[in-house]
XYZ file of C-alpha atoms in Angstrom:
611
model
C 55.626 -82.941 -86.617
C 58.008 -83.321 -83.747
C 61.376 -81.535 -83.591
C 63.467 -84.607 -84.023
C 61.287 -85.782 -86.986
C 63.898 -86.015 -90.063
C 63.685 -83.352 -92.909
C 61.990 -85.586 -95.212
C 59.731 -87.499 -92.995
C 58.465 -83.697 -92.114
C 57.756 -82.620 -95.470
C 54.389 -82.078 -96.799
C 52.658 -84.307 -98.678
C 52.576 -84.060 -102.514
C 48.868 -84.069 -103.260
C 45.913 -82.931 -101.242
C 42.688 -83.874 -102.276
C 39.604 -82.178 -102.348
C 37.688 -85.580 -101.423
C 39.129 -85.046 -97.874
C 36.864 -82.116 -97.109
C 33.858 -82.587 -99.161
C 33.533 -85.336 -101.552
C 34.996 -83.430 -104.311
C 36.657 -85.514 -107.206
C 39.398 -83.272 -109.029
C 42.908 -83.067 -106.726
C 45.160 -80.487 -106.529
C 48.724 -81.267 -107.928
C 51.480 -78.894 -106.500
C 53.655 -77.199 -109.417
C 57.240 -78.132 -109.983
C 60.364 -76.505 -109.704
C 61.410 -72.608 -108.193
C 62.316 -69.264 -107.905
C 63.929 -66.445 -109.779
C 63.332 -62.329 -110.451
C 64.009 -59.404 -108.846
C 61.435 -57.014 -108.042
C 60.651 -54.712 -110.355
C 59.320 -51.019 -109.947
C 55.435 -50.533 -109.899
C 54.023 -49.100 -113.312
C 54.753 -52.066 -115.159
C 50.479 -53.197 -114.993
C 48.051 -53.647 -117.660
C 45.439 -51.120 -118.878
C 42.725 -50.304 -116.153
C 39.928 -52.524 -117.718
C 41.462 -55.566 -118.823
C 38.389 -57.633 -120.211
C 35.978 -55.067 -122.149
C 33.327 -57.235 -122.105
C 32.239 -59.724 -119.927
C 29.923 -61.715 -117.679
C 31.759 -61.579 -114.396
C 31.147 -64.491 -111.823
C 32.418 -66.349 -108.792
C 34.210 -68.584 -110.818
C 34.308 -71.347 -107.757
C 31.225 -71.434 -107.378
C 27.525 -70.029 -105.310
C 25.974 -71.795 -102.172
C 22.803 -73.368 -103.200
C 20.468 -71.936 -100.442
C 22.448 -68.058 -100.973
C 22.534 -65.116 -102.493
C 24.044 -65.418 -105.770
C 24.795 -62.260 -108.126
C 26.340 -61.856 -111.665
C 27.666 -58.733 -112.623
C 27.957 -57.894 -116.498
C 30.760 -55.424 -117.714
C 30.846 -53.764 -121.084
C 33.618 -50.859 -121.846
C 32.634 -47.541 -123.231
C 32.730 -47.708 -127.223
C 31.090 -51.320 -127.633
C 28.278 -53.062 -128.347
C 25.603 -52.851 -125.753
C 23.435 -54.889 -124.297
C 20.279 -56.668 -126.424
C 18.206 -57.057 -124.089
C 18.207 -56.713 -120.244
C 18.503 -60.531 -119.182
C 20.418 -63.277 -118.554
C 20.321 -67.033 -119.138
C 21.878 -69.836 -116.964
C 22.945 -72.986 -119.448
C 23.733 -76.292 -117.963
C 26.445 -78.577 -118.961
C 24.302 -80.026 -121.423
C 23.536 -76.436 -123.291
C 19.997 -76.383 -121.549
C 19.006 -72.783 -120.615
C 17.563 -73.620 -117.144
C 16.730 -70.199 -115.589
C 16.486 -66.553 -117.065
C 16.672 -63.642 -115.028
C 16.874 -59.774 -115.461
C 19.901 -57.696 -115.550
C 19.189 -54.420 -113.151
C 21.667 -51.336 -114.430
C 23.705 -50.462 -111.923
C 25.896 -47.235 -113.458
C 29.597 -47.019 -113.737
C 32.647 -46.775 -111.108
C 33.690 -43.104 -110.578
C 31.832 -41.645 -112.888
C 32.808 -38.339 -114.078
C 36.236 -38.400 -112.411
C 39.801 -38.829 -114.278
C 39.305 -42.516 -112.571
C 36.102 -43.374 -114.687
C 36.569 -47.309 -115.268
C 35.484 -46.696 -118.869
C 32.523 -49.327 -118.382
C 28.551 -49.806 -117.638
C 27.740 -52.917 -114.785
C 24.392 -54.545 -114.565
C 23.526 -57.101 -111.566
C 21.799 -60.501 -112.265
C 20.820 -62.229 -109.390
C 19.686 -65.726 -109.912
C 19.680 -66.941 -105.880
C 16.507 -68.799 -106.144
C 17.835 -70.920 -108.440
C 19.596 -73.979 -106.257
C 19.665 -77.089 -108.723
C 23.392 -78.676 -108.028
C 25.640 -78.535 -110.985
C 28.231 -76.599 -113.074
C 26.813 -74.130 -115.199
C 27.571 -70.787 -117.127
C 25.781 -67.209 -118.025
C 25.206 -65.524 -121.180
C 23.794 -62.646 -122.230
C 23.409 -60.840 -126.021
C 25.582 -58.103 -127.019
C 24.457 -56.780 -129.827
C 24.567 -59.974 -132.088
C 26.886 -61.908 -130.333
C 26.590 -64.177 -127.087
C 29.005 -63.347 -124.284
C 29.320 -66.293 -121.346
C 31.040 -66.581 -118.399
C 33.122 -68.820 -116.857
C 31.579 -72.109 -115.681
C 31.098 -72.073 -111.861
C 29.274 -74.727 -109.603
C 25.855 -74.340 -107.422
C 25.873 -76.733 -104.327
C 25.169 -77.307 -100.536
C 28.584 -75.554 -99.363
C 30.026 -75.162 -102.852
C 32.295 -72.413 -102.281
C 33.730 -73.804 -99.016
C 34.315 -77.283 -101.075
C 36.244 -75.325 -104.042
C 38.438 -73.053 -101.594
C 38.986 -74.416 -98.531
C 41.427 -77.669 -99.920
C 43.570 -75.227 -101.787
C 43.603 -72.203 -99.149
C 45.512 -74.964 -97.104
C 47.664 -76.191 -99.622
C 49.576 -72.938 -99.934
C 50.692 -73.466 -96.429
C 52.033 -76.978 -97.188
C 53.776 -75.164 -100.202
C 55.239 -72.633 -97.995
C 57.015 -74.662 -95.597
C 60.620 -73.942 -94.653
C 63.303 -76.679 -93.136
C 62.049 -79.525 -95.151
C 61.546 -80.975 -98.829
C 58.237 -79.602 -100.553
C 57.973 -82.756 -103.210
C 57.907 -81.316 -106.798
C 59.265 -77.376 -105.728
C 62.706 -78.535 -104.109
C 65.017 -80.108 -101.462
C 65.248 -78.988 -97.008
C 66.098 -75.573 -96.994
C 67.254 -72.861 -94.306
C 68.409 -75.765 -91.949
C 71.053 -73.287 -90.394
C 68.126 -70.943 -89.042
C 68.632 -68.469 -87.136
C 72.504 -67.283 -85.438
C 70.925 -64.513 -82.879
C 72.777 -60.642 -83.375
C 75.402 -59.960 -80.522
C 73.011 -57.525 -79.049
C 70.709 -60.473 -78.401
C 73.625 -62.428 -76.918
C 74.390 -63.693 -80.120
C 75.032 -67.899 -80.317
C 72.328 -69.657 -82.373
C 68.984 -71.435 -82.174
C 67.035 -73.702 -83.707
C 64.782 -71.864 -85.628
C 63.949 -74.196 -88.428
C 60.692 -74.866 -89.473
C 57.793 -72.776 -90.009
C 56.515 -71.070 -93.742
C 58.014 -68.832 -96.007
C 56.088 -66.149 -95.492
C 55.259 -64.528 -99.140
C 57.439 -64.182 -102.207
C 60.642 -63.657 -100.278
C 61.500 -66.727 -97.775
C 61.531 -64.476 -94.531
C 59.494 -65.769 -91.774
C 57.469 -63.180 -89.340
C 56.316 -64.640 -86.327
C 53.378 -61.762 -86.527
C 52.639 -63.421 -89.865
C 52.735 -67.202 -88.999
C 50.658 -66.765 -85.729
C 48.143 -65.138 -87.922
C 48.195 -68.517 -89.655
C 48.456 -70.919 -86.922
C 45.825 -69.426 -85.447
C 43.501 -69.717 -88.400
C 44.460 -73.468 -88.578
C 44.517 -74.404 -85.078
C 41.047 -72.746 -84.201
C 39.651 -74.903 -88.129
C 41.066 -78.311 -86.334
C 39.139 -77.575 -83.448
C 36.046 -76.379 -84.811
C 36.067 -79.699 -87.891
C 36.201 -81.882 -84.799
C 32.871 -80.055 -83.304
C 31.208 -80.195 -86.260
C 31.784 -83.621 -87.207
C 33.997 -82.577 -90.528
C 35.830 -86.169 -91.797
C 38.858 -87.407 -89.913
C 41.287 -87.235 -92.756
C 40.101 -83.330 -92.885
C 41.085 -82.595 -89.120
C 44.156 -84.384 -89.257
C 45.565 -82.080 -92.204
C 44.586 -78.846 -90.765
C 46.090 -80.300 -87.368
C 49.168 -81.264 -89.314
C 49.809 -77.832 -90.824
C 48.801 -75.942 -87.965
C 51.185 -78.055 -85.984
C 53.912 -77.194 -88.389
C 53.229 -73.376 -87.607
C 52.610 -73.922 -83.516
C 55.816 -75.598 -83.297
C 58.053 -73.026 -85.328
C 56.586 -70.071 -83.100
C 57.194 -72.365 -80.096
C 60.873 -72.410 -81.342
C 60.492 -68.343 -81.330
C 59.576 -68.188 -77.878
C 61.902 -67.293 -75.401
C 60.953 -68.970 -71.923
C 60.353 -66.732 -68.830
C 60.641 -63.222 -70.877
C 57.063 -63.409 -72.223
C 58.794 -62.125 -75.477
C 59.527 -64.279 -79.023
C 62.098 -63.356 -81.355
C 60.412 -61.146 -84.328
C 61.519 -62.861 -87.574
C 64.256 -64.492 -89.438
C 64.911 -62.333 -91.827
C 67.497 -61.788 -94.502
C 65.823 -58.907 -96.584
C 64.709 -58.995 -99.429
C 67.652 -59.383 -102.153
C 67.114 -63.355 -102.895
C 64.888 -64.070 -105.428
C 67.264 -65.599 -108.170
C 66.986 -69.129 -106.932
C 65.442 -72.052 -104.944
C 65.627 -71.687 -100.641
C 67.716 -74.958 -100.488
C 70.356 -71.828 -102.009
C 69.889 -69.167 -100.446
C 72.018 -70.467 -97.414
C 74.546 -73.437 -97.438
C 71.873 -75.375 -94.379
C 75.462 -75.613 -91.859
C 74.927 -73.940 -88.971
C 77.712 -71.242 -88.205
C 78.832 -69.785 -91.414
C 78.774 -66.697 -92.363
C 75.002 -67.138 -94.513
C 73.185 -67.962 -91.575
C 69.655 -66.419 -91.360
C 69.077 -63.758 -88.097
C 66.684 -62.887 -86.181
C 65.320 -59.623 -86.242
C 64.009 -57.878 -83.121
C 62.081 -59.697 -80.335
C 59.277 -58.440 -78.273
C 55.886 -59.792 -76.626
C 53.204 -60.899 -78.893
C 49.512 -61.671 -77.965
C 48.890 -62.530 -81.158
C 51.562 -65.423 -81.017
C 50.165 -66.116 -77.157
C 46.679 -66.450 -78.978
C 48.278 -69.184 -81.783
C 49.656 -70.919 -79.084
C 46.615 -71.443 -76.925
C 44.596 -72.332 -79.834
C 47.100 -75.230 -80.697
C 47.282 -76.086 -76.728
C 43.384 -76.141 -76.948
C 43.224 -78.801 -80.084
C 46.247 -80.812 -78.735
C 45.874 -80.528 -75.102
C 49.654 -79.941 -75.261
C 51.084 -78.684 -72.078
C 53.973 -76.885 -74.166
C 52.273 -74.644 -75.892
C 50.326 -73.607 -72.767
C 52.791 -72.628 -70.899
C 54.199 -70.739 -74.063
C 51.210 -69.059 -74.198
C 50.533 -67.982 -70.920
C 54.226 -66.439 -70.389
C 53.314 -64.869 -73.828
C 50.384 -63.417 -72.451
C 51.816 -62.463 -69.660
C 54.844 -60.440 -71.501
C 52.002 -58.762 -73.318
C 49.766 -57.746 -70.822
C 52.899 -56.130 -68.931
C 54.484 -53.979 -71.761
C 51.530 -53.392 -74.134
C 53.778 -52.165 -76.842
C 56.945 -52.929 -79.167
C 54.764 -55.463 -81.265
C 56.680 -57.743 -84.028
C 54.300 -55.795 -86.735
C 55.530 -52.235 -85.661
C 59.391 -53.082 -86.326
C 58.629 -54.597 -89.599
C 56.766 -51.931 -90.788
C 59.431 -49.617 -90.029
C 61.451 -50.833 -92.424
C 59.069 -49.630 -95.166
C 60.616 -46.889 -96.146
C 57.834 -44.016 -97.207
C 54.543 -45.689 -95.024
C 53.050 -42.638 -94.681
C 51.456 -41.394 -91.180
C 48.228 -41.317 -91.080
C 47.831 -39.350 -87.917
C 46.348 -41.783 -85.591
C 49.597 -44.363 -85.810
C 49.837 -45.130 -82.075
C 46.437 -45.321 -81.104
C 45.836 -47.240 -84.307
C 48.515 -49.833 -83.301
C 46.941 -49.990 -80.269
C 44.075 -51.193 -81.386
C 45.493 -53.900 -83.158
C 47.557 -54.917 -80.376
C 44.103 -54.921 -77.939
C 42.767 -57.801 -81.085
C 44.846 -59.679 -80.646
C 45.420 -59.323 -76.552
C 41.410 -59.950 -76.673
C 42.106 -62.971 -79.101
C 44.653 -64.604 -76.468
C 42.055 -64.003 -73.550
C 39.740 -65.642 -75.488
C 41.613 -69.057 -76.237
C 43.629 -69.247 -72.393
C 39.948 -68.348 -70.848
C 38.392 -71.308 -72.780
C 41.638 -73.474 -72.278
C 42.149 -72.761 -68.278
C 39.086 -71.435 -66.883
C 41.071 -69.001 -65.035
C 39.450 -65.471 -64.014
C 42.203 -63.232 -65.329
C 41.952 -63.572 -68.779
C 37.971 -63.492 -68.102
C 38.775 -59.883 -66.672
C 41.297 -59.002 -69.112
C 39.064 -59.357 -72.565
C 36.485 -57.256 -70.237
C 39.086 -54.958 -69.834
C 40.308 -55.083 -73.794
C 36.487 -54.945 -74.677
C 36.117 -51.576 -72.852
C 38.995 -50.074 -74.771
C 37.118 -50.945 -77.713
C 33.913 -49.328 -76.245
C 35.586 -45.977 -75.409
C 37.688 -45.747 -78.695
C 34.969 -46.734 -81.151
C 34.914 -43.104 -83.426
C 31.124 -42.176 -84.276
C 31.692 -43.076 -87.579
C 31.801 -47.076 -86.332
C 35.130 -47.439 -87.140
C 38.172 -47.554 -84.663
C 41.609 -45.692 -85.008
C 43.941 -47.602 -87.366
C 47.424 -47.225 -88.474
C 48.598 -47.694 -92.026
C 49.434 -51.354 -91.662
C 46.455 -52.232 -89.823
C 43.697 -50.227 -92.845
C 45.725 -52.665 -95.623
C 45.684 -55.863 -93.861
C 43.809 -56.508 -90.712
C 41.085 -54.225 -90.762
C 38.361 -56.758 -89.572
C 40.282 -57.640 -86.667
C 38.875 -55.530 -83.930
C 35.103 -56.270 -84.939
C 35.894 -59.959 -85.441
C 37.460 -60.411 -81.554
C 34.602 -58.345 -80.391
C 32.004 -60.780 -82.179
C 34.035 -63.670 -80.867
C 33.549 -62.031 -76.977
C 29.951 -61.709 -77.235
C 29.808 -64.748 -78.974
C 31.474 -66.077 -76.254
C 29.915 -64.444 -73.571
C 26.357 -63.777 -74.821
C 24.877 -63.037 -71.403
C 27.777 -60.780 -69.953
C 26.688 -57.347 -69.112
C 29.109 -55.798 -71.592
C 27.053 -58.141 -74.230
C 24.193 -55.462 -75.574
C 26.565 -52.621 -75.716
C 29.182 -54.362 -77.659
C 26.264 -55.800 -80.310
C 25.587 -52.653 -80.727
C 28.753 -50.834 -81.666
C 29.270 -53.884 -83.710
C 26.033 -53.053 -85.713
C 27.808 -49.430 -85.860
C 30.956 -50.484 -87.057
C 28.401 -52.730 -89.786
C 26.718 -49.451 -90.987
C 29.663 -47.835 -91.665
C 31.619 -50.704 -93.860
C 27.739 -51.062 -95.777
C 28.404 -47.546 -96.791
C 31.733 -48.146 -98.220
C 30.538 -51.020 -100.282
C 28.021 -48.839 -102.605
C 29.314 -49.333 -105.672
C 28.569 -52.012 -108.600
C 30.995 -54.412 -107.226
C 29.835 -54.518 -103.542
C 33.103 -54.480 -102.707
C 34.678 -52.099 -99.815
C 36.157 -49.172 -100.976
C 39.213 -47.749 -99.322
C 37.245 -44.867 -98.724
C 33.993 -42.777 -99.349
C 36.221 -41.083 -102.399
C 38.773 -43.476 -103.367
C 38.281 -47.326 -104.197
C 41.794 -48.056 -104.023
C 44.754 -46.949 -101.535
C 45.935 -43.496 -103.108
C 49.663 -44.496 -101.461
C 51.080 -44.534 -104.271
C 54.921 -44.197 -105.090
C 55.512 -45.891 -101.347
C 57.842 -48.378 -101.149
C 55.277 -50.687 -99.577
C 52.104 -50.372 -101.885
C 50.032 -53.622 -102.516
C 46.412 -54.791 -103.779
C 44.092 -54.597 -100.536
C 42.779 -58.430 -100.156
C 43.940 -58.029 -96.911
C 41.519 -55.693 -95.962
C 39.005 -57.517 -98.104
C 39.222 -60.580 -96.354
C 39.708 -59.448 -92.818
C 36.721 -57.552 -92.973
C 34.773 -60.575 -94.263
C 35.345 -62.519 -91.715
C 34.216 -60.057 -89.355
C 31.284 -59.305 -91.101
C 30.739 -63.026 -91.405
C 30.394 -63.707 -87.595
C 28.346 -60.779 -87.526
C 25.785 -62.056 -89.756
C 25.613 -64.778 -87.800
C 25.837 -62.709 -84.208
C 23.385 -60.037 -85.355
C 21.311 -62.491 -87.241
C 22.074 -59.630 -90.429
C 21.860 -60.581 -93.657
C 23.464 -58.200 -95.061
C 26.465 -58.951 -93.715
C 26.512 -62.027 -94.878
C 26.180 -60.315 -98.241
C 28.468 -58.168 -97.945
C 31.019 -61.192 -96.860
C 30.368 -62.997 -99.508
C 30.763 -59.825 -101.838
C 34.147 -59.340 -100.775
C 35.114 -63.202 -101.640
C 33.399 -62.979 -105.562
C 36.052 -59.622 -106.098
C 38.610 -62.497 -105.189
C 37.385 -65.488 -106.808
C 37.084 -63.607 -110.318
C 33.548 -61.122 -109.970
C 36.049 -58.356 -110.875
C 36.742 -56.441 -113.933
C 39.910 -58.443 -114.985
C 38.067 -62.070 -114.417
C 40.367 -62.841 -112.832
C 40.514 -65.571 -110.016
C 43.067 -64.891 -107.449
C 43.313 -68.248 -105.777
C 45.643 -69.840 -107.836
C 44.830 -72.980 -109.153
C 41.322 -72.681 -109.279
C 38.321 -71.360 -111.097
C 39.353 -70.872 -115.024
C 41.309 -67.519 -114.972
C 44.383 -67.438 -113.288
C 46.967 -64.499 -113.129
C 49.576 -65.493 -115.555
C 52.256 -65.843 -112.689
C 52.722 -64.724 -109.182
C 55.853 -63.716 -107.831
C 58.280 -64.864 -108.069
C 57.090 -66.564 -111.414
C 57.105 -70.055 -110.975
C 57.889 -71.975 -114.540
C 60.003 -74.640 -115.529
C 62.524 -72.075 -117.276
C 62.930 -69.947 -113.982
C 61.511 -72.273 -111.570
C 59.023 -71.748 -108.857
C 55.816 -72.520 -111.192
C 52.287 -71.093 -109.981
C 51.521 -71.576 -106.395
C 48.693 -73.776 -105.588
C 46.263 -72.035 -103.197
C 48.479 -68.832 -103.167
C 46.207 -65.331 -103.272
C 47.841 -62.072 -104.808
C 47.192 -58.904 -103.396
C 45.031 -57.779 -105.884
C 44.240 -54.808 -107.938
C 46.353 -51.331 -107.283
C 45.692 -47.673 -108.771
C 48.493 -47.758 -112.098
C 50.794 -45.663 -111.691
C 48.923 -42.645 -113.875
C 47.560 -42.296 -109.678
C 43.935 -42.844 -111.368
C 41.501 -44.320 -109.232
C 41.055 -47.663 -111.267
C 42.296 -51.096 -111.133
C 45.280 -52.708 -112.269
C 46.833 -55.541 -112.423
C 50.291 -57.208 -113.587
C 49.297 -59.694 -116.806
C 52.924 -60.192 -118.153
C 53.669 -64.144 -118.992
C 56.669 -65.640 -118.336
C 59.861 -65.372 -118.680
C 58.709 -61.387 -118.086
C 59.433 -60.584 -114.824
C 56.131 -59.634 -112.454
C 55.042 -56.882 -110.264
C 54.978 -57.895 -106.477
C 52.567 -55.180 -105.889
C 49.669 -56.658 -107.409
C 51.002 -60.842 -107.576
C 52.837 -61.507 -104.670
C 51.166 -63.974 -102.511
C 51.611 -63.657 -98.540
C 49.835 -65.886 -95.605
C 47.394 -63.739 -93.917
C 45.775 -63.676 -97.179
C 44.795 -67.469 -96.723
C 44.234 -67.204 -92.732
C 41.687 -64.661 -93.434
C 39.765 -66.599 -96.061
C 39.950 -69.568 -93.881
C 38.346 -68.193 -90.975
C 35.360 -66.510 -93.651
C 34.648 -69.367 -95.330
C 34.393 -71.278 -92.048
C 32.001 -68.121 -90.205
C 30.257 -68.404 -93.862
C 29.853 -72.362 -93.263
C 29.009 -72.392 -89.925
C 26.200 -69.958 -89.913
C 24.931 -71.927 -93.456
C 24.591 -74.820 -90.792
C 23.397 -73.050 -88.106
């Protein structure tokens, strides 16, 4: 991955197999060709219960020695249950367990957002026997089954982790992806005038969703996920081959945000960024790659960023690179100074319509603390020097004072829809860290507050975490930036995932894992949102990917999830059109911290399991 590597001796490789990680046998094959669409106005979304009646399951798979819980879904109008159990059949046919189906009521019942359906619960976790199997029940005379899904030592981490990389390899920018199309954006970035103008190198990094910006808020996210994985496979004594590729795509991140540094300031140049009008062809397009005409890619804005300070010590700390040190530490340094103007707070002004929530710029601040306490973190275990020791003290009091007595912490739009579980997850880390510091038993026990209060929001048939006591969904609607919450999902369950381990709380765990069946098909669509595994895929993401418009389905790429339609009732939607239709980027547009987030769960979620 170094910077005078060719293009093509950069690019990713083809094929990643599962074997690398865990033994598995089946690969994953990236899709073909590219891009086309324009985005189309929300509304557009199929009706709120997609699949009347079903047996809804993790369709990658249960942990052997875990919980493991089917949900059964039949809409209003139908035939009802037979009786009030379920089977498990093997791969042969063989019913090998039977279990009973507990009722567990309807979603909003009584409200215009009724879901229309009855849920019962079958939980079958003491059965652990390896191997691929299915669930049926009888409705009325007929047999409704699930999707197969696998039971095995680690099985979900062996289905999702190989893919939830892959999406990054997919993603890259400045090189050939074999199979989706040639280098692209080699003439990143010319700098504005009121930067100085000239140009720099700024090739590299991932497209960061749909669209082929790149955020360096975004990609640290990312980096850091990966970096932090590399180090932790080599402590636990993970296979080689499996370090080396989450080194190798971590690298590929490090170095772009590297490039996005500028040295001394303690600030990085925000994005690359060319809007969002480009989604009619392949990247290798969008510009003509020669540096100095009048396509080149700009940056957009440039501040401090712990979170890119944190990415950078991370990589420093699996690499023992002295480059990305000293990034990092005049990163942290421009952060610590200014403690404000971070890269997330001029992107999300440009979303026209965010609403304000009230608590904006303490809620911002919050998120910036994160990720400040995520930087002290990595340069405390990298250096060994006192003042990042005394600044995550410092960032952990902030927490301590601001904590509301509802558990939760101040948040600002951006931060409720995608990095919710931050705050709680760089707390667990500290203590974690730092289990005998005097801050310690305080800290574990706002942490077991802010655990109450997300328990609370999960009561519902589902388990999954509502947007609020009254509202499963955002309500935002009509905003220009409106998306599925697997954002929040995931954040949170990564949080709650060290805090199972941490607390030694089972119910987090629970409730972590809850959060990753909605997104690996338990949900009333069955649908799996990691594309390219489990059975039931969403037709397309966006852009659509298919050999008539190009950019086929993306490998490891997670949509957003399930959105209010536009009727503003409080049930779930979700675009179903095939292609050549064009798709809704509300509810199918994949985007990176998506992946980071279910990277770091299902590694908290394997660690503990080892523990």
């Amino acid at each position: 991955a170094g910077e005078n590597a060719s293009s093509e001796a950069r690019g990713p490789r083809d094929v990643w197999d599962r074997r690398e990680f865990l033994g598995r046998t089946s690969a994953l094959v990236a899709s073909t060709v590219l891009a086309a669409g324009s985005r189309p106005a929300l509304g557009a979304t199929a009706p709120a219960i997609q699949t009347k009646t079903a047996v809804l399951v993790n369709q990658l798979g249960y942990d052997a020695g875990q919980e493991k819980i089917l949900l059964v879904q039949i809409a209003d109008g139908l035939p009802q249950l037979s009786a009030p159990e379920f089977h498990l059949v093997d791969d042969k046919g063989r019913i090998v367990f039977t279990g009973n189906l507990n009722a567990r009521g309807r979603v909003n019942a009584g409200t215009a957002g009724d879901w229309g359906a009855n849920y019962w619960t079958g939980e079958f976790s003491a059965f652990c026997a390896e191997g691929v199997y299915h669930a049926k029940v009888l409705v009325g005379a007929a047999e409704c089954s699930s999707f197969p899904f696998r039971i095995g030592a680690h099985a979900l981490f062996a289905e999702a982790f190989a893919p939830a990389v892959q999406f990054f390899r997919l993603q890259r920018c400045g090189c050939a992806v074999p199979g989706l199309h040639p280098p692209c954006h080699l003439d990143d970035a010319k700098i504005p005038a009121a930067m100085g103008g000239g140009h720099l190198d700024a090739t590299g990094g991932w497209h960061d969703a749909g669209d082929f910006n790149k955020y360096t808020s975004l990609a640290s996210r990312s980096a850091y996920a990966l970096m932090v994985l590399a180090r932790e496979s080599s402590r636990k004594g993970w296979p080689e081959v499996s370090r080396q590729n989450l080194l190798d795509e971590g690298l590929w991140g490090s170095e772009w945000l590297r490039k996005m540094w500028q040295p001394g300031k303690g600030i990085v140049y925000e994005d690359v960024w060319s809007g969002y009008g480009y989604f009619r062809g392949t990247p290798d397009k969008e510009t003509d790659n020669r540096i100095g005409t009048a396509d080149d890619r700009p940056f957009r804005g440039q501040a401090p960023s712990a979170m890119v300070a944190a990415a950078l010590a991370a990589a420093a700390r699996a690499t023992g690179r002295g480059d990305f040190r000293e990034a990092a530490e005049d990163l942290w340094r421009g952060a610590v100074k200014t403690g404000s103007n971070y890269p997330e707070d001029a992107w999300v002004a440009t979303c026209n319509g965010v609403p304000d929530l009230g608590e904006d710029t303490k809620g911002r601040m919050v998120r910036r603390t994160a990720q400040l306490l995520l930087a002290d973190l990595e340069l405390e275990a990298l250096t060994g020097e006192l003042c990042y020791r005394d600044d995550a003290r410092s960032c952990v009091e902030f927490f301590l004072h601001e904590q509301k007595p509802t558990g939760l912490w101040p948040s600002d739009f951006l931060s409720r829809i995608v990095f919710e579980g931050e705050p709680a997850a760089a707390l667990a880390l500290y203590v974690e860290a730092h289990p005998q510091d005097n801050l310690a038993p305080r800290v574990r026990e706002s942490l077991s507050r802010w655990l109450e209060k997300q328990l609370s929001r999960t009561a519902n048939p589902f388990g999954l975490l509502q947007w609020s006591k009254d509202d499963v969904f955002n309500p935002y609607i009509g905003k220009t930036w409106y998306c599925g919450q697997n954002g929040q999902y995931l954040s949170n369950a990564w949080a709650m995932a060290l805090l199972a381990k941490l607390l030694g709380e089972p119910r987090a765990r629970r409730a972590a894992t809850h959060q990753l069946d909605w997104v690996m098909g338990r949900n009333p669509y069955n649908l799996c949102l990691l594309q390219g595994t489990g059975t039931s895929n969403p037709p397309q993401l966006f852009p659509g990917w298919t050999p008539e418009r190009g950019r086929n389905l993306v490998t490891g790429g997670i949509a957003p999830g399930f959105v209010r339609p536009k009727a503003r009732e409080d049930r779930p939607s979700f675009d179903l059109r095939e292609p050549p239709q064009e798709v809704d980027w509300h509810t199918n547009e994949p985007w990176e911290p998506y992946n980071a987030y279910l990277l770091l769960t299902l590694t908290a979620l394997h660690s503990d399991a080892r523990a």
